[in-house]
């Protein structure tokens, strides 16, 4: 599995928080959503590296 850094998650969580209008008290929500997104992107990259013929389009 691709290594996911805490800094990557932190950066994505901050982006999500800003896009949502900087609401207070929802840090955990943004952290978990960011973690899911970053991990999902890592898994997609691993699949592409293993088999470049894999399509990422729907």
mmCIF file of C-alpha atoms in Angstrom:
data_model
loop_
_atom_site.group_PDB
_atom_site.id
_atom_site.type_symbol
_atom_site.label_atom_id
_atom_site.label_comp_id
_atom_site.label_asym_id
_atom_site.label_seq_id
_atom_site.Cartn_x
_atom_site.Cartn_y
_atom_site.Cartn_z
ATOM 1 C CA UNK A 1 0.000 0.000 0.000
ATOM 2 C CA UNK A 2 1.233 3.498 -0.785
ATOM 3 C CA UNK A 3 2.613 5.468 2.121
ATOM 4 C CA UNK A 4 0.299 8.299 3.149
ATOM 5 C CA UNK A 5 1.914 11.110 5.093
ATOM 6 C CA UNK A 6 0.195 13.020 7.834
ATOM 7 C CA UNK A 7 1.271 16.212 6.061
ATOM 8 C CA UNK A 8 -0.628 15.165 2.897
ATOM 9 C CA UNK A 9 -3.763 14.539 4.941
ATOM 10 C CA UNK A 10 -3.349 17.806 6.823
ATOM 11 C CA UNK A 11 -2.974 19.752 3.579
ATOM 12 C CA UNK A 12 -6.078 18.133 2.048
ATOM 13 C CA UNK A 13 -8.128 18.624 5.218
ATOM 14 C CA UNK A 14 -7.230 22.314 5.197
ATOM 15 C CA UNK A 15 -8.287 22.614 1.538
ATOM 16 C CA UNK A 16 -11.618 20.920 2.283
ATOM 17 C CA UNK A 17 -12.167 23.129 5.327
ATOM 18 C CA UNK A 18 -11.522 26.286 3.308
ATOM 19 C CA UNK A 19 -13.827 25.152 0.480
ATOM 20 C CA UNK A 20 -16.568 24.594 3.076
ATOM 21 C CA UNK A 21 -16.293 28.168 4.304
ATOM 22 C CA UNK A 22 -14.014 27.523 7.303
ATOM 23 C CA UNK A 23 -16.659 26.180 9.700
ATOM 24 C CA UNK A 24 -15.677 25.788 13.341
ATOM 25 C CA UNK A 25 -15.861 22.536 15.295
ATOM 26 C CA UNK A 26 -15.699 20.099 12.356
ATOM 27 C CA UNK A 27 -11.991 19.269 12.362
ATOM 28 C CA UNK A 28 -12.517 15.514 12.695
ATOM 29 C CA UNK A 29 -14.960 15.465 9.791
ATOM 30 C CA UNK A 30 -12.504 17.173 7.450
ATOM 31 C CA UNK A 31 -9.583 15.080 8.666
ATOM 32 C CA UNK A 32 -11.419 11.791 8.007
ATOM 33 C CA UNK A 33 -12.656 12.910 4.605
ATOM 34 C CA UNK A 34 -9.159 14.049 3.636
ATOM 35 C CA UNK A 35 -7.648 10.776 4.837
ATOM 36 C CA UNK A 36 -10.090 8.772 2.715
ATOM 37 C CA UNK A 37 -9.358 10.880 -0.359
ATOM 38 C CA UNK A 38 -5.574 10.768 0.008
ATOM 39 C CA UNK A 39 -5.558 7.005 0.671
ATOM 40 C CA UNK A 40 -7.852 6.420 -2.313
ATOM 41 C CA UNK A 41 -5.549 8.406 -4.572
ATOM 42 C CA UNK A 42 -2.599 6.358 -3.321
ATOM 43 C CA UNK A 43 -4.385 3.099 -4.087
ATOM 44 C CA UNK A 44 -5.211 4.318 -7.589
ATOM 45 C CA UNK A 45 -1.567 5.215 -8.208
ATOM 46 C CA UNK A 46 -0.468 1.773 -7.026
ATOM 47 C CA UNK A 47 -2.887 0.101 -9.429
ATOM 48 C CA UNK A 48 -1.667 2.224 -12.310
ATOM 49 C CA UNK A 49 1.959 1.447 -11.518
ATOM 50 C CA UNK A 50 1.196 -2.263 -11.346
ATOM 51 C CA UNK A 51 -0.811 -2.269 -14.576
ATOM 52 C CA UNK A 52 -0.640 0.895 -16.736
ATOM 53 C CA UNK A 53 -3.486 -0.444 -18.891
ATOM 54 C CA UNK A 54 -5.932 0.059 -15.986
ATOM 55 C CA UNK A 55 -8.404 2.815 -16.818
ATOM 56 C CA UNK A 56 -9.302 5.480 -14.263
ATOM 57 C CA UNK A 57 -12.292 6.702 -16.247
ATOM 58 C CA UNK A 58 -15.840 5.521 -15.567
#
